[in-house]
Amino acid sequence: GASHVPFGGWVLNPLGRPARAAVNFVAPRGLSITPATIYLQSRQRHPILTSLRATELSPRGRHLVALNLVVDGRVFGQVAEAWVTVT
């Protein structure tokens, strides 16, 4: 079966005004991370908590995942990376 593991961090609003942020993740095939949409105040640092999903077919070992950030339609690209281990 599939396992869901909490996965989180934080996002900083780079704009000097309230904004909507779309947070998407890039992960190896076989792993999925739920995207998030959050509403940020000006320069706010906002926590995000989502989940990483792995199945029995997911690749085992250490994998790099990245966070893509888009704020009010402005693409900031991959602004963070993390190593995850699937056992």
Backbone as a printed PyTorch tensor [residue, N CA C, xyz], in Angstrom:
tensor([[[  0.8010,  -1.1840,   0.0000],
         [  0.0000,   0.0000,   0.0000],
         [  0.8420,   1.2460,   0.0000]],

        [[  0.2040,   2.3590,  -0.0810],
         [  0.8960,   3.6470,  -0.0990],
         [  1.1290,   4.1380,   1.3140]],

        [[  2.2140,   4.8620,   1.4960],
         [  2.4520,   5.5030,   2.7810],
         [  2.5410,   7.0070,   2.5670]],

        [[  1.9900,   7.7430,   3.5080],
         [  2.0030,   9.1990,   3.4750],
         [  2.8420,   9.6850,   4.6420]],

        [[  3.8190,  10.5190,   4.3430],
         [  4.7210,  11.0470,   5.3580],
         [  4.5800,  12.5620,   5.3680]],

        [[  4.4150,  13.1740,   6.5590],
         [  4.3550,  14.6420,   6.6080],
         [  5.6180,  15.2540,   6.0010]],

        [[  5.4390,  16.3170,   5.2680],
         [  6.5370,  16.9800,   4.5830],
         [  6.2720,  18.4680,   4.6600]],

        [[  7.2030,  19.2340,   5.1930],
         [  6.9200,  20.6510,   5.3710],
         [  8.1380,  21.5370,   5.3220]],

        [[  7.8790,  22.7970,   5.4570],
         [  8.8970,  23.8360,   5.4520],
         [  8.2040,  25.1710,   5.5980]],

        [[  8.7470,  26.1900,   4.9780],
         [  8.1060,  27.4960,   5.0120],
         [  8.3870,  28.2430,   3.7190]],

        [[  7.5340,  29.2300,   3.4470],
         [  7.6540,  30.0700,   2.2610],
         [  7.6440,  31.5180,   2.7240]],

        [[  8.5230,  32.3200,   2.1330],
         [  8.5770,  33.7490,   2.4310],
         [  7.9880,  34.5120,   1.2470]],

        [[  7.0580,  35.4100,   1.5130],
         [  6.4780,  36.2480,   0.4700],
         [  7.5400,  37.2570,   0.0260]],

        [[  8.0000,  37.1740,  -1.2160],
         [  9.0330,  38.0950,  -1.6770],
         [  8.4890,  39.4620,  -2.1010]],

        [[  7.1710,  39.5950,  -2.0910],
         [  6.5460,  40.8370,  -2.5420],
         [  6.2170,  41.7280,  -1.3580]],

        [[  6.1500,  43.0170,  -1.6010],
         [  5.8300,  43.9860,  -0.5580],
         [  4.3430,  44.2220,  -0.4080]],

        [[  3.5420,  43.2010,  -0.7150],
         [  2.0790,  43.3150,  -0.6160],
         [  1.5060,  41.9210,  -0.3930]],

        [[  0.2780,  41.8230,   0.0750],
         [ -0.3500,  40.5020,   0.2090],
         [ -0.4060,  39.8110,  -1.1550]],

        [[ -0.2630,  38.4870,  -1.1430],
         [ -0.1960,  37.7590,  -2.4050],
         [ -0.6130,  36.3030,  -2.2160]],

        [[ -0.9370,  35.6560,  -3.3390],
         [ -1.2850,  34.2330,  -3.3600],
         [ -0.0850,  33.4670,  -3.9020]],

        [[  0.3210,  32.4420,  -3.1800],
         [  1.4770,  31.6520,  -3.5930],
         [  1.0460,  30.2350,  -3.9510]],

        [[  1.5500,  29.7560,  -5.0790],
         [  1.3560,  28.3650,  -5.4760],
         [  2.6780,  27.6460,  -5.2450]],

        [[  2.6110,  26.5930,  -4.4390],
         [  3.7980,  25.8170,  -4.0900],
         [  3.6320,  24.4300,  -4.7000]],

        [[  4.5270,  24.0920,  -5.6180],
         [  4.5070,  22.7810,  -6.2590],
         [  5.8660,  22.1250,  -6.0560]],

        [[  5.8740,  20.8140,  -6.0910],
         [  7.1000,  20.0780,  -5.8220],
         [  7.5010,  19.2420,  -7.0190]],

        [[  8.7980,  19.1250,  -7.2260],
         [  9.3650,  18.2700,  -8.2560],
         [  9.9990,  17.0950,  -7.5250]],

        [[  9.5370,  15.8960,  -7.8410],
         [ 10.0410,  14.6870,  -7.1790],
         [ 10.2600,  13.6150,  -8.2380]],

        [[ 11.1080,  12.6280,  -7.9380],
         [ 11.3180,  11.5390,  -8.8900],
         [ 10.0160,  10.7970,  -9.1810]],

        [[  9.9470,  10.1920, -10.3520],
         [  8.7880,   9.3850, -10.7310],
         [  8.5490,   8.3320,  -9.6470]],

        [[  7.3050,   8.1610,  -9.2620],
         [  6.9550,   7.1890,  -8.2300],
         [  6.7480,   7.8080,  -6.8660]],

        [[  7.1770,   9.0560,  -6.6980],
         [  6.9250,   9.7910,  -5.4570],
         [  6.0330,  10.9730,  -5.8020]],

        [[  5.1330,  11.3290,  -4.9070],
         [  4.3100,  12.5140,  -5.1500],
         [  4.1840,  13.3050,  -3.8660]],

        [[  4.1360,  14.6090,  -4.0350],
         [  3.9830,  15.5240,  -2.9090],
         [  2.8170,  16.4420,  -3.2420]],

        [[  1.8760,  16.5410,  -2.3310],
         [  0.6790,  17.3470,  -2.5420],
         [  1.0460,  18.8240,  -2.6640]],

        [[  0.6400,  19.4930,  -3.7520],
         [  0.9110,  20.9290,  -3.8810],
         [  0.0700,  21.7290,  -2.8920]],

        [[  0.4400,  22.9840,  -2.6990],
         [ -0.2810,  23.8390,  -1.7610],
         [ -0.4880,  25.2180,  -2.3740]],

        [[ -1.5940,  25.8410,  -2.0370],
         [ -1.8430,  27.2390,  -2.3590],
         [ -2.0460,  27.9560,  -1.0390]],

        [[ -1.2930,  29.0230,  -0.8270],
         [ -1.3890,  29.7520,   0.4370],
         [ -1.5310,  31.2490,   0.1560]],

        [[ -2.1130,  31.9450,   1.0910],
         [ -2.2910,  33.3860,   0.9870],
         [ -1.3580,  34.0350,   1.9980]],

        [[ -0.5020,  34.9350,   1.5010],
         [  0.5480,  35.5270,   2.3120],
         [  0.3330,  37.0190,   2.5020]],

        [[  0.6300,  37.4890,   3.6860],
         [  0.6730,  38.9250,   3.9270],
         [  2.0100,  39.4510,   3.4040]],

        [[  2.1650,  40.7560,   3.3660],
         [  3.3990,  41.3710,   2.8780],
         [  4.5970,  40.8680,   3.6830]],

        [[  5.5850,  40.3100,   2.9920],
         [  6.8460,  39.8140,   3.5750],
         [  6.6550,  38.7220,   4.6280]],

        [[  5.5020,  38.1070,   4.6610],
         [  5.2050,  37.0700,   5.6600],
         [  5.9820,  35.7860,   5.3870]],

        [[  6.4710,  35.1770,   6.4510],
         [  7.0600,  33.8320,   6.4020],
         [  5.9660,  32.8830,   6.8580]],

        [[  5.5480,  31.9800,   5.9720],
         [  4.3830,  31.1350,   6.2230],
         [  4.7860,  29.6620,   6.2070]],

        [[  4.4040,  28.9030,   7.2400],
         [  4.7140,  27.4690,   7.2180],
         [  3.8350,  26.7380,   6.2080]],

        [[  4.3860,  25.6950,   5.6120],
         [  3.6010,  24.8080,   4.7620],
         [  3.7770,  23.3950,   5.2790]],

        [[  2.6950,  22.6570,   5.3000],
         [  2.7440,  21.2560,   5.7030],
         [  1.9180,  20.4700,   4.6990]],

        [[  2.5340,  19.5040,   4.0960],
         [  1.8840,  18.6790,   3.0860],
         [  2.2850,  17.2380,   3.3580]],

        [[  2.1200,  16.3640,   2.3880],
         [  2.5480,  14.9820,   2.6050],
         [  3.2180,  14.4300,   1.3630]],

        [[  4.1990,  13.5880,   1.6030],
         [  4.8890,  12.8670,   0.5410],
         [  4.2740,  11.4860,   0.4820]],

        [[  3.9570,  11.0320,  -0.7250],
         [  3.3180,   9.7290,  -0.9050],
         [  4.2750,   8.7910,  -1.6290]],

        [[  4.4930,   7.6390,  -1.0330],
         [  5.3290,   6.6070,  -1.6520],
         [  4.5380,   5.3020,  -1.6710]],

        [[  4.7650,   4.5040,  -2.6990],
         [  4.1100,   3.1960,  -2.8110],
         [  5.1780,   2.1100,  -2.8560]],

        [[  4.7200,   0.8730,  -2.9020],
         [  5.6860,  -0.2320,  -2.9940],
         [  6.4680,  -0.1870,  -4.3070]],

        [[  5.9860,   0.5520,  -5.3020],
         [  6.6850,   0.6860,  -6.5810],
         [  7.6120,   1.9060,  -6.6240]],

        [[  7.5980,   2.7240,  -5.5700],
         [  8.4480,   3.9140,  -5.5320],
         [  9.9140,   3.5100,  -5.4560]],

        [[ 10.7890,   4.3100,  -6.0670],
         [ 12.2140,   4.0020,  -5.9930],
         [ 12.7280,   4.1270,  -4.5570]],

        [[ 13.5780,   3.2090,  -4.1600],
         [ 14.1570,   3.2300,  -2.8150],
         [ 15.4500,   4.0360,  -2.8320]],

        [[ 15.8270,   4.5450,  -1.6750],
         [ 17.0770,   5.2900,  -1.5480],
         [ 16.8300,   6.7690,  -1.3140]],

        [[ 17.9010,   7.5480,  -1.4670],
         [ 17.8280,   9.0060,  -1.2620],
         [ 17.4690,   9.6860,  -2.5740]],

        [[ 16.5760,  10.6630,  -2.4770],
         [ 16.1210,  11.3870,  -3.6660],
         [ 16.0400,  12.8760,  -3.3610]],

        [[ 16.3650,  13.6640,  -4.3530],
         [ 16.2760,  15.1080,  -4.2240],
         [ 14.8950,  15.5640,  -4.6830]],

        [[ 14.2290,  16.3610,  -3.8690],
         [ 12.9640,  16.9860,  -4.2680],
         [ 13.1560,  18.4990,  -4.2150]],

        [[ 12.4370,  19.2040,  -5.0630],
         [ 12.5690,  20.6570,  -5.1430],
         [ 11.2160,  21.3210,  -4.9810]],

        [[ 11.2380,  22.5590,  -4.5080],
         [ 10.0260,  23.3520,  -4.3300],
         [ 10.0170,  24.4460,  -5.3830]],

        [[  8.9820,  24.4540,  -6.2100],
         [  8.7620,  25.5250,  -7.1920],
         [  7.7970,  26.5310,  -6.5950]],

        [[  8.1130,  27.8100,  -6.7330],
         [  7.2800,  28.8590,  -6.1560],
         [  6.8110,  29.8330,  -7.2320]],

        [[  5.4910,  30.0790,  -7.2330],
         [  4.8820,  31.0940,  -8.0920],
         [  4.0470,  31.9860,  -7.1780]],

        [[  4.3200,  33.2910,  -7.2000],
         [  3.5910,  34.2340,  -6.3450],
         [  2.8780,  35.2370,  -7.2390]],

        [[  1.5580,  35.2600,  -7.1340],
         [  0.7090,  36.1350,  -7.9680],
         [  1.1100,  36.0700,  -9.4460]],

        [[  1.3490,  34.8670,  -9.9350],
         [  1.6730,  34.6640, -11.3320],
         [  3.1390,  34.8630, -11.6870]],

        [[  3.9360,  35.3710, -10.7760],
         [  5.3720,  35.5790, -11.0260],
         [  6.1270,  34.3090, -10.6420]],

        [[  6.8320,  33.7400, -11.5980],
         [  7.5420,  32.4890, -11.3830],
         [  8.9020,  32.7660, -10.7460]],

        [[  9.1250,  32.1720,  -9.5760],
         [ 10.4180,  32.2840,  -8.9040],
         [ 11.2500,  31.0210,  -9.1130]],

        [[ 10.6260,  29.9690,  -9.6380],
         [ 11.3350,  28.7360,  -9.9430],
         [ 11.6160,  27.8880,  -8.7180]],

        [[ 12.6510,  27.0620,  -8.8240],
         [ 13.0040,  26.1660,  -7.7190],
         [ 13.7830,  26.9550,  -6.6790]],

        [[ 13.1400,  27.2020,  -5.5510],
         [ 13.7300,  28.0490,  -4.5140],
         [ 14.2380,  27.2580,  -3.3120]],

        [[ 13.9670,  25.9550,  -3.2820],
         [ 14.4440,  25.1220,  -2.1700],
         [ 14.5550,  23.6800,  -2.6330]],

        [[ 15.4460,  22.9580,  -1.9880],
         [ 15.6110,  21.5340,  -2.2630],
         [ 15.7440,  20.7900,  -0.9360]],

        [[ 15.3900,  19.5190,  -0.9600],
         [ 15.5460,  18.6770,   0.2280],
         [ 15.8350,  17.2470,  -0.2210]],

        [[ 16.6040,  16.5370,   0.5660],
         [ 16.8320,  15.1160,   0.3330],
         [ 15.8140,  14.3350,   1.1310]],

        [[ 15.1990,  13.3550,   0.5100],
         [ 14.2780,  12.4520,   1.2150],
         [ 14.7810,  11.0280,   1.0120]],

        [[ 14.5700,  10.2020,   2.0060],
         [ 14.9830,   8.8130,   1.9260],
         [ 13.7600,   7.9150,   1.9540]],

        [[ 13.6380,   7.0550,   0.9560],
         [ 12.5390,   6.0990,   0.8720],
         [ 13.1110,   4.7250,   1.1790]],

        [[ 12.5430,   4.0750,   2.1880],
         [ 13.0460,   2.7420,   2.5690],
         [ 12.0280,   1.6650,   2.2680]]])
